[in-house]
Amino acid sequence: MKKKLVILSGAGISAESGIKTFRDSDGLWEGHNVLDVATPEGWRKNPELVLDFYNQRRRQLHEVKPNLGHQILADLENHFEVQIITQNVDNLHEQAGSSSVLHLHGELFKVRSDNNENDILHWEHDLLWGDKDSHGHQLRPHIVWFGEAVPALDEAVELVQKADILIIIGTSLQVYPAAGLMHYVKENIPIYYIDPNPTTIPNLANLKVIATTGSKGMEIVAKELGKLV
């Protein structure tokens, strides 16, 4: 039986493909204050600004490609049962060929009814003010904004609890509740943390910190995992 390999991925792994993360610099996301474009209050205040912001992000997804880090994770499915839990709203894991990806914070290629969070549609083009669901309610980006609940959190906890190996890659571990998932692992399983500027993680056994980019870090980890196959 294949070992269960669980990945917690953040913005750092997509940064190598050209997708920016606001936490890299001054709290701005592509020139916008996150409170204006990533909160329910921002949506109520200026929905057209929010729609335009995510339209630009969605268009970018048609141009960017997975990098080596994404590809290595996909290739690991040849040897492990791989489950990716990502904070990212892009589809680069899927583009690379990963078959089991849980998006904690939503997806750019999906939209949902502003009246029913379970009424979700696949959507790869611009979303405009006036685009409605089948009941006449405005559609909004299928993104978990700051201040909103994370519907997939319970499923993510269950997946981490079953992990035989955990890899944390490209995340500042500053965004909760996602950052707390690593503490649900079973005792004494191997944990790898890949990030150019890793956060100090106290009280976590069997932790190996690899202070480099996602691609370089995954090359290192893949070699080590080869010894476990």
PDB file of C-alpha atoms in Angstrom:
ATOM      1  CA  MET A   1       0.000   0.000   0.000  1.00  0.00           C
ATOM      2  CA  LYS A   2       1.314   3.451  -0.906  1.00  0.00           C
ATOM      3  CA  LYS A   3       2.200   5.849   1.885  1.00  0.00           C
ATOM      4  CA  LYS A   4      -0.076   8.888   2.257  1.00  0.00           C
ATOM      5  CA  LEU A   5       1.799  12.064   1.344  1.00  0.00           C
ATOM      6  CA  VAL A   6      -0.027  15.284   2.286  1.00  0.00           C
ATOM      7  CA  ILE A   7       1.098  18.663   0.947  1.00  0.00           C
ATOM      8  CA  LEU A   8       0.205  22.041   2.454  1.00  0.00           C
ATOM      9  CA  SER A   9       1.005  24.588  -0.250  1.00  0.00           C
ATOM     10  CA  GLY A  10       0.934  28.371  -0.190  1.00  0.00           C
ATOM     11  CA  ALA A  11       1.613  31.340  -2.434  1.00  0.00           C
ATOM     12  CA  GLY A  12       5.359  30.714  -2.554  1.00  0.00           C
ATOM     13  CA  ILE A  13       5.067  27.737  -4.874  1.00  0.00           C
ATOM     14  CA  SER A  14       3.049  29.789  -7.384  1.00  0.00           C
ATOM     15  CA  ALA A  15       5.343  32.819  -7.126  1.00  0.00           C
ATOM     16  CA  GLU A  16       7.925  31.010  -9.272  1.00  0.00           C
ATOM     17  CA  SER A  17       5.315  30.881 -12.038  1.00  0.00           C
ATOM     18  CA  GLY A  18       4.802  34.638 -11.858  1.00  0.00           C
ATOM     19  CA  ILE A  19       1.793  34.866  -9.540  1.00  0.00           C
ATOM     20  CA  LYS A  20       2.441  37.481  -6.870  1.00  0.00           C
ATOM     21  CA  THR A  21       1.608  37.245  -3.176  1.00  0.00           C
ATOM     22  CA  PHE A  22       0.736  40.402  -1.260  1.00  0.00           C
ATOM     23  CA  ARG A  23       2.540  39.109   1.824  1.00  0.00           C
ATOM     24  CA  ASP A  24       5.879  39.419   0.073  1.00  0.00           C
ATOM     25  CA  SER A  25       6.020  43.185   0.411  1.00  0.00           C
ATOM     26  CA  ASP A  26       3.819  45.929   1.822  1.00  0.00           C
ATOM     27  CA  GLY A  27       0.405  44.356   2.294  1.00  0.00           C
ATOM     28  CA  LEU A  28      -0.719  45.280  -1.204  1.00  0.00           C
ATOM     29  CA  TRP A  29      -1.974  42.629  -3.597  1.00  0.00           C
ATOM     30  CA  GLU A  30      -1.199  43.647  -7.188  1.00  0.00           C
ATOM     31  CA  GLY A  31      -1.372  47.297  -6.083  1.00  0.00           C
ATOM     32  CA  HIS A  32      -4.614  46.975  -4.108  1.00  0.00           C
ATOM     33  CA  ASN A  33      -5.234  47.066  -0.380  1.00  0.00           C
ATOM     34  CA  VAL A  34      -6.450  43.587   0.526  1.00  0.00           C
ATOM     35  CA  LEU A  35      -9.280  45.077   2.578  1.00  0.00           C
ATOM     36  CA  ASP A  36     -10.693  46.564  -0.634  1.00  0.00           C
ATOM     37  CA  VAL A  37     -10.579  43.390  -2.732  1.00  0.00           C
ATOM     38  CA  ALA A  38     -10.554  40.429  -0.339  1.00  0.00           C
ATOM     39  CA  THR A  39     -13.203  41.115   2.306  1.00  0.00           C
ATOM     40  CA  PRO A  40     -17.027  41.028   2.357  1.00  0.00           C
ATOM     41  CA  GLU A  41     -16.921  44.727   3.295  1.00  0.00           C
ATOM     42  CA  GLY A  42     -14.892  45.532   0.186  1.00  0.00           C
ATOM     43  CA  TRP A  43     -17.399  43.608  -1.933  1.00  0.00           C
ATOM     44  CA  ARG A  44     -20.343  45.521  -0.484  1.00  0.00           C
ATOM     45  CA  LYS A  45     -18.541  48.857  -0.825  1.00  0.00           C
ATOM     46  CA  ASN A  46     -17.334  48.520  -4.419  1.00  0.00           C
ATOM     47  CA  PRO A  47     -18.307  45.241  -6.094  1.00  0.00           C
ATOM     48  CA  GLU A  48     -17.182  46.365  -9.545  1.00  0.00           C
ATOM     49  CA  LEU A  49     -13.649  46.998  -8.245  1.00  0.00           C
ATOM     50  CA  VAL A  50     -13.616  43.518  -6.722  1.00  0.00           C
ATOM     51  CA  LEU A  51     -14.909  41.924  -9.923  1.00  0.00           C
ATOM     52  CA  ASP A  52     -12.287  43.730 -12.006  1.00  0.00           C
ATOM     53  CA  PHE A  53      -9.525  42.662  -9.627  1.00  0.00           C
ATOM     54  CA  TYR A  54     -10.405  38.973  -9.868  1.00  0.00           C
ATOM     55  CA  ASN A  55     -11.010  39.237 -13.614  1.00  0.00           C
ATOM     56  CA  GLN A  56      -7.386  40.318 -13.949  1.00  0.00           C
ATOM     57  CA  ARG A  57      -6.226  37.424 -11.766  1.00  0.00           C
ATOM     58  CA  ARG A  58      -8.381  35.004 -13.806  1.00  0.00           C
ATOM     59  CA  ARG A  59      -6.959  36.270 -17.095  1.00  0.00           C
ATOM     60  CA  GLN A  60      -3.451  35.752 -15.754  1.00  0.00           C
ATOM     61  CA  LEU A  61      -4.207  32.065 -15.183  1.00  0.00           C
ATOM     62  CA  HIS A  62      -4.553  31.629 -18.941  1.00  0.00           C
ATOM     63  CA  GLU A  63      -0.953  32.823 -19.323  1.00  0.00           C
ATOM     64  CA  VAL A  64       1.049  31.219 -16.485  1.00  0.00           C
ATOM     65  CA  LYS A  65       2.346  27.661 -16.372  1.00  0.00           C
ATOM     66  CA  PRO A  66       3.265  25.255 -13.567  1.00  0.00           C
ATOM     67  CA  ASN A  67       6.871  25.270 -12.441  1.00  0.00           C
ATOM     68  CA  LEU A  68       9.191  22.420 -11.458  1.00  0.00           C
ATOM     69  CA  GLY A  69       7.830  22.353  -7.906  1.00  0.00           C
ATOM     70  CA  HIS A  70       4.300  21.704  -9.156  1.00  0.00           C
ATOM     71  CA  GLN A  71       5.551  19.070 -11.587  1.00  0.00           C
ATOM     72  CA  ILE A  72       7.524  17.151  -8.951  1.00  0.00           C
ATOM     73  CA  LEU A  73       4.449  17.022  -6.711  1.00  0.00           C
ATOM     74  CA  ALA A  74       2.402  15.616  -9.581  1.00  0.00           C
ATOM     75  CA  ASP A  75       5.086  13.039 -10.391  1.00  0.00           C
ATOM     76  CA  LEU A  76       5.119  11.820  -6.785  1.00  0.00           C
ATOM     77  CA  GLU A  77       1.713  10.237  -7.452  1.00  0.00           C
ATOM     78  CA  ASN A  78       3.652   7.436  -9.161  1.00  0.00           C
ATOM     79  CA  HIS A  79       4.991   6.371  -5.760  1.00  0.00           C
ATOM     80  CA  PHE A  80       2.687   7.820  -3.095  1.00  0.00           C
ATOM     81  CA  GLU A  81      -0.955   8.530  -2.415  1.00  0.00           C
ATOM     82  CA  VAL A  82      -0.676  12.308  -2.734  1.00  0.00           C
ATOM     83  CA  GLN A  83      -3.210  14.795  -1.361  1.00  0.00           C
ATOM     84  CA  ILE A  84      -2.582  18.493  -1.870  1.00  0.00           C
ATOM     85  CA  ILE A  85      -4.227  21.028   0.421  1.00  0.00           C
ATOM     86  CA  THR A  86      -3.583  24.471  -0.996  1.00  0.00           C
ATOM     87  CA  GLN A  87      -4.210  28.034   0.113  1.00  0.00           C
ATOM     88  CA  ASN A  88      -3.794  29.073  -3.526  1.00  0.00           C
ATOM     89  CA  VAL A  89      -6.723  30.022  -5.742  1.00  0.00           C
ATOM     90  CA  ASP A  90      -4.887  29.249  -8.992  1.00  0.00           C
ATOM     91  CA  ASN A  91      -5.064  25.913 -10.816  1.00  0.00           C
ATOM     92  CA  LEU A  92      -1.332  25.308 -11.295  1.00  0.00           C
ATOM     93  CA  HIS A  93      -1.347  22.068  -9.280  1.00  0.00           C
ATOM     94  CA  GLU A  94      -4.080  20.732 -11.559  1.00  0.00           C
ATOM     95  CA  GLN A  95      -2.294  21.992 -14.683  1.00  0.00           C
ATOM     96  CA  ALA A  96       0.802  20.062 -13.602  1.00  0.00           C
ATOM     97  CA  GLY A  97      -1.228  16.873 -13.314  1.00  0.00           C
ATOM     98  CA  SER A  98      -2.000  16.540  -9.606  1.00  0.00           C
ATOM     99  CA  SER A  99      -5.237  14.598  -9.312  1.00  0.00           C
ATOM    100  CA  SER A 100      -6.319  15.358  -5.738  1.00  0.00           C
ATOM    101  CA  VAL A 101      -6.282  19.038  -4.783  1.00  0.00           C
ATOM    102  CA  LEU A 102      -8.334  20.631  -2.008  1.00  0.00           C
ATOM    103  CA  HIS A 103      -8.582  24.424  -2.275  1.00  0.00           C
ATOM    104  CA  LEU A 104      -9.016  25.982   1.172  1.00  0.00           C
ATOM    105  CA  HIS A 105      -9.532  29.535  -0.056  1.00  0.00           C
ATOM    106  CA  GLY A 106     -11.558  28.977  -3.212  1.00  0.00           C
ATOM    107  CA  GLU A 107     -10.718  28.955  -6.917  1.00  0.00           C
ATOM    108  CA  LEU A 108     -10.378  31.646  -9.563  1.00  0.00           C
ATOM    109  CA  PHE A 109     -12.003  29.445 -12.205  1.00  0.00           C
ATOM    110  CA  LYS A 110     -15.185  29.159 -10.141  1.00  0.00           C
ATOM    111  CA  VAL A 111     -17.860  31.694  -9.181  1.00  0.00           C
ATOM    112  CA  ARG A 112     -20.807  31.391  -6.857  1.00  0.00           C
ATOM    113  CA  SER A 113     -24.135  32.961  -6.051  1.00  0.00           C
ATOM    114  CA  ASP A 114     -23.961  35.909  -3.673  1.00  0.00           C
ATOM    115  CA  ASN A 115     -27.097  34.459  -2.087  1.00  0.00           C
ATOM    116  CA  ASN A 116     -26.087  30.768  -1.823  1.00  0.00           C
ATOM    117  CA  GLU A 117     -22.468  29.750  -1.233  1.00  0.00           C
ATOM    118  CA  ASN A 118     -23.223  26.218  -2.435  1.00  0.00           C
ATOM    119  CA  ASP A 119     -24.427  27.380  -5.862  1.00  0.00           C
ATOM    120  CA  ILE A 120     -21.041  27.198  -7.620  1.00  0.00           C
ATOM    121  CA  LEU A 121     -20.279  27.471 -11.349  1.00  0.00           C
ATOM    122  CA  HIS A 122     -17.151  26.840 -13.416  1.00  0.00           C
ATOM    123  CA  TRP A 123     -16.109  30.186 -14.917  1.00  0.00           C
ATOM    124  CA  GLU A 124     -12.976  30.951 -16.960  1.00  0.00           C
ATOM    125  CA  HIS A 125     -13.832  34.368 -18.440  1.00  0.00           C
ATOM    126  CA  ASP A 126     -14.599  37.797 -16.981  1.00  0.00           C
ATOM    127  CA  LEU A 127     -17.352  38.046 -14.355  1.00  0.00           C
ATOM    128  CA  LEU A 128     -19.373  41.247 -14.666  1.00  0.00           C
ATOM    129  CA  TRP A 129     -21.809  43.158 -12.511  1.00  0.00           C
ATOM    130  CA  GLY A 130     -25.181  41.923 -13.732  1.00  0.00           C
ATOM    131  CA  ASP A 131     -24.101  38.294 -14.227  1.00  0.00           C
ATOM    132  CA  LYS A 132     -26.725  36.388 -12.242  1.00  0.00           C
ATOM    133  CA  ASP A 133     -27.379  32.874 -10.989  1.00  0.00           C
ATOM    134  CA  SER A 134     -30.464  30.938 -12.110  1.00  0.00           C
ATOM    135  CA  HIS A 135     -32.533  32.672  -9.398  1.00  0.00           C
ATOM    136  CA  GLY A 136     -31.504  36.200 -10.355  1.00  0.00           C
ATOM    137  CA  HIS A 137     -28.853  36.780  -7.686  1.00  0.00           C
ATOM    138  CA  GLN A 138     -25.495  38.378  -8.507  1.00  0.00           C
ATOM    139  CA  LEU A 139     -22.546  36.050  -8.974  1.00  0.00           C
ATOM    140  CA  ARG A 140     -19.325  36.709  -7.014  1.00  0.00           C
ATOM    141  CA  PRO A 141     -15.833  35.207  -7.088  1.00  0.00           C
ATOM    142  CA  HIS A 142     -15.635  31.783  -5.419  1.00  0.00           C
ATOM    143  CA  ILE A 143     -12.981  33.047  -3.020  1.00  0.00           C
ATOM    144  CA  VAL A 144     -12.871  32.740   0.770  1.00  0.00           C
ATOM    145  CA  TRP A 145     -12.281  36.324   1.810  1.00  0.00           C
ATOM    146  CA  PHE A 146     -10.789  37.517   5.088  1.00  0.00           C
ATOM    147  CA  GLY A 147     -13.463  37.276   7.765  1.00  0.00           C
ATOM    148  CA  GLU A 148     -15.318  34.411   6.061  1.00  0.00           C
ATOM    149  CA  ALA A 149     -15.454  30.784   7.205  1.00  0.00           C
ATOM    150  CA  VAL A 150     -13.291  28.157   5.491  1.00  0.00           C
ATOM    151  CA  PRO A 151     -15.787  25.460   4.407  1.00  0.00           C
ATOM    152  CA  ALA A 152     -13.111  22.888   3.490  1.00  0.00           C
ATOM    153  CA  LEU A 153     -11.296  23.123   6.835  1.00  0.00           C
ATOM    154  CA  ASP A 154     -12.780  19.987   8.431  1.00  0.00           C
ATOM    155  CA  GLU A 155     -11.909  17.899   5.378  1.00  0.00           C
ATOM    156  CA  ALA A 156      -8.367  19.292   5.451  1.00  0.00           C
ATOM    157  CA  VAL A 157      -7.956  18.349   9.124  1.00  0.00           C
ATOM    158  CA  GLU A 158      -9.043  14.773   8.390  1.00  0.00           C
ATOM    159  CA  LEU A 159      -6.548  14.500   5.532  1.00  0.00           C
ATOM    160  CA  VAL A 160      -3.647  15.796   7.641  1.00  0.00           C
ATOM    161  CA  GLN A 161      -4.511  13.381  10.439  1.00  0.00           C
ATOM    162  CA  LYS A 162      -4.099  10.457   8.018  1.00  0.00           C
ATOM    163  CA  ALA A 163      -0.758  11.620   6.598  1.00  0.00           C
ATOM    164  CA  ASP A 164       2.304   9.360   6.705  1.00  0.00           C
ATOM    165  CA  ILE A 165       4.495  12.236   5.463  1.00  0.00           C
ATOM    166  CA  LEU A 166       3.741  15.967   5.507  1.00  0.00           C
ATOM    167  CA  ILE A 167       5.287  18.610   3.234  1.00  0.00           C
ATOM    168  CA  ILE A 168       4.687  22.314   3.903  1.00  0.00           C
ATOM    169  CA  ILE A 169       5.738  24.366   0.914  1.00  0.00           C
ATOM    170  CA  GLY A 170       5.774  28.073   0.085  1.00  0.00           C
ATOM    171  CA  THR A 171       3.760  29.447   2.989  1.00  0.00           C
ATOM    172  CA  SER A 172       4.498  32.058   5.625  1.00  0.00           C
ATOM    173  CA  LEU A 173       2.288  30.125   8.085  1.00  0.00           C
ATOM    174  CA  GLN A 174       0.665  33.421   9.055  1.00  0.00           C
ATOM    175  CA  VAL A 175      -2.848  32.844   7.710  1.00  0.00           C
ATOM    176  CA  TYR A 176      -5.143  30.956  10.063  1.00  0.00           C
ATOM    177  CA  PRO A 177      -6.845  28.558  10.262  1.00  0.00           C
ATOM    178  CA  ALA A 178      -4.721  27.062   7.446  1.00  0.00           C
ATOM    179  CA  ALA A 179      -1.483  27.597   9.375  1.00  0.00           C
ATOM    180  CA  GLY A 180      -2.747  25.436  12.220  1.00  0.00           C
ATOM    181  CA  LEU A 181      -3.280  22.330  10.090  1.00  0.00           C
ATOM    182  CA  MET A 182       0.272  21.045  10.620  1.00  0.00           C
ATOM    183  CA  HIS A 183      -0.463  20.480  14.305  1.00  0.00           C
ATOM    184  CA  TYR A 184      -2.988  17.742  13.462  1.00  0.00           C
ATOM    185  CA  VAL A 185      -0.347  15.292  12.197  1.00  0.00           C
ATOM    186  CA  LYS A 186       0.227  11.987  13.933  1.00  0.00           C
ATOM    187  CA  GLU A 187       3.212  11.745  16.227  1.00  0.00           C
ATOM    188  CA  ASN A 188       6.641  11.044  14.750  1.00  0.00           C
ATOM    189  CA  ILE A 189       5.823  11.347  11.056  1.00  0.00           C
ATOM    190  CA  PRO A 190       8.396  13.088   8.810  1.00  0.00           C
ATOM    191  CA  ILE A 191       7.622  16.770   8.173  1.00  0.00           C
ATOM    192  CA  TYR A 192       9.392  18.899   5.559  1.00  0.00           C
ATOM    193  CA  TYR A 193       9.022  22.687   5.507  1.00  0.00           C
ATOM    194  CA  ILE A 194      10.204  24.413   2.317  1.00  0.00           C
ATOM    195  CA  ASP A 195      10.320  28.210   2.170  1.00  0.00           C
ATOM    196  CA  PRO A 196      13.014  30.811   1.361  1.00  0.00           C
ATOM    197  CA  ASN A 197      12.163  32.653   4.601  1.00  0.00           C
ATOM    198  CA  PRO A 198      10.812  29.931   6.884  1.00  0.00           C
ATOM    199  CA  THR A 199       8.849  30.801   9.989  1.00  0.00           C
ATOM    200  CA  THR A 200      10.090  29.294  13.263  1.00  0.00           C
ATOM    201  CA  ILE A 201       7.834  26.369  14.214  1.00  0.00           C
ATOM    202  CA  PRO A 202       8.202  25.347  17.866  1.00  0.00           C
ATOM    203  CA  ASN A 203       7.135  22.018  19.350  1.00  0.00           C
ATOM    204  CA  LEU A 204       6.907  20.091  16.089  1.00  0.00           C
ATOM    205  CA  ALA A 205       8.811  16.819  16.106  1.00  0.00           C
ATOM    206  CA  ASN A 206      10.648  15.330  13.115  1.00  0.00           C
ATOM    207  CA  LEU A 207      10.668  18.671  11.305  1.00  0.00           C
ATOM    208  CA  LYS A 208      13.212  19.322   8.567  1.00  0.00           C
ATOM    209  CA  VAL A 209      13.409  22.944   7.394  1.00  0.00           C
ATOM    210  CA  ILE A 210      14.660  23.552   3.834  1.00  0.00           C
ATOM    211  CA  ALA A 211      15.228  27.284   3.333  1.00  0.00           C
ATOM    212  CA  THR A 212      14.943  27.610  -0.421  1.00  0.00           C
ATOM    213  CA  THR A 213      12.419  27.969  -3.236  1.00  0.00           C
ATOM    214  CA  GLY A 214       9.654  25.469  -3.855  1.00  0.00           C
ATOM    215  CA  SER A 215      11.303  23.983  -6.927  1.00  0.00           C
ATOM    216  CA  LYS A 216      14.731  23.546  -5.355  1.00  0.00           C
ATOM    217  CA  GLY A 217      13.223  22.321  -2.120  1.00  0.00           C
ATOM    218  CA  MET A 218      11.062  19.733  -3.869  1.00  0.00           C
ATOM    219  CA  GLU A 219      14.099  18.418  -5.737  1.00  0.00           C
ATOM    220  CA  ILE A 220      15.769  17.837  -2.358  1.00  0.00           C
ATOM    221  CA  VAL A 221      12.685  16.281  -0.787  1.00  0.00           C
ATOM    222  CA  ALA A 222      11.965  14.060  -3.790  1.00  0.00           C
ATOM    223  CA  LYS A 223      15.426  12.534  -3.488  1.00  0.00           C
ATOM    224  CA  GLU A 224      14.857  11.837   0.212  1.00  0.00           C
ATOM    225  CA  LEU A 225      11.428  10.389  -0.445  1.00  0.00           C
ATOM    226  CA  GLY A 226      12.976   8.062  -3.005  1.00  0.00           C
ATOM    227  CA  LYS A 227      14.613   6.264  -0.105  1.00  0.00           C
ATOM    228  CA  LEU A 228      11.202   5.643   1.446  1.00  0.00           C
ATOM    229  CA  VAL A 229       9.585   4.102  -1.626  1.00  0.00           C
TER     230      VAL A 229
END
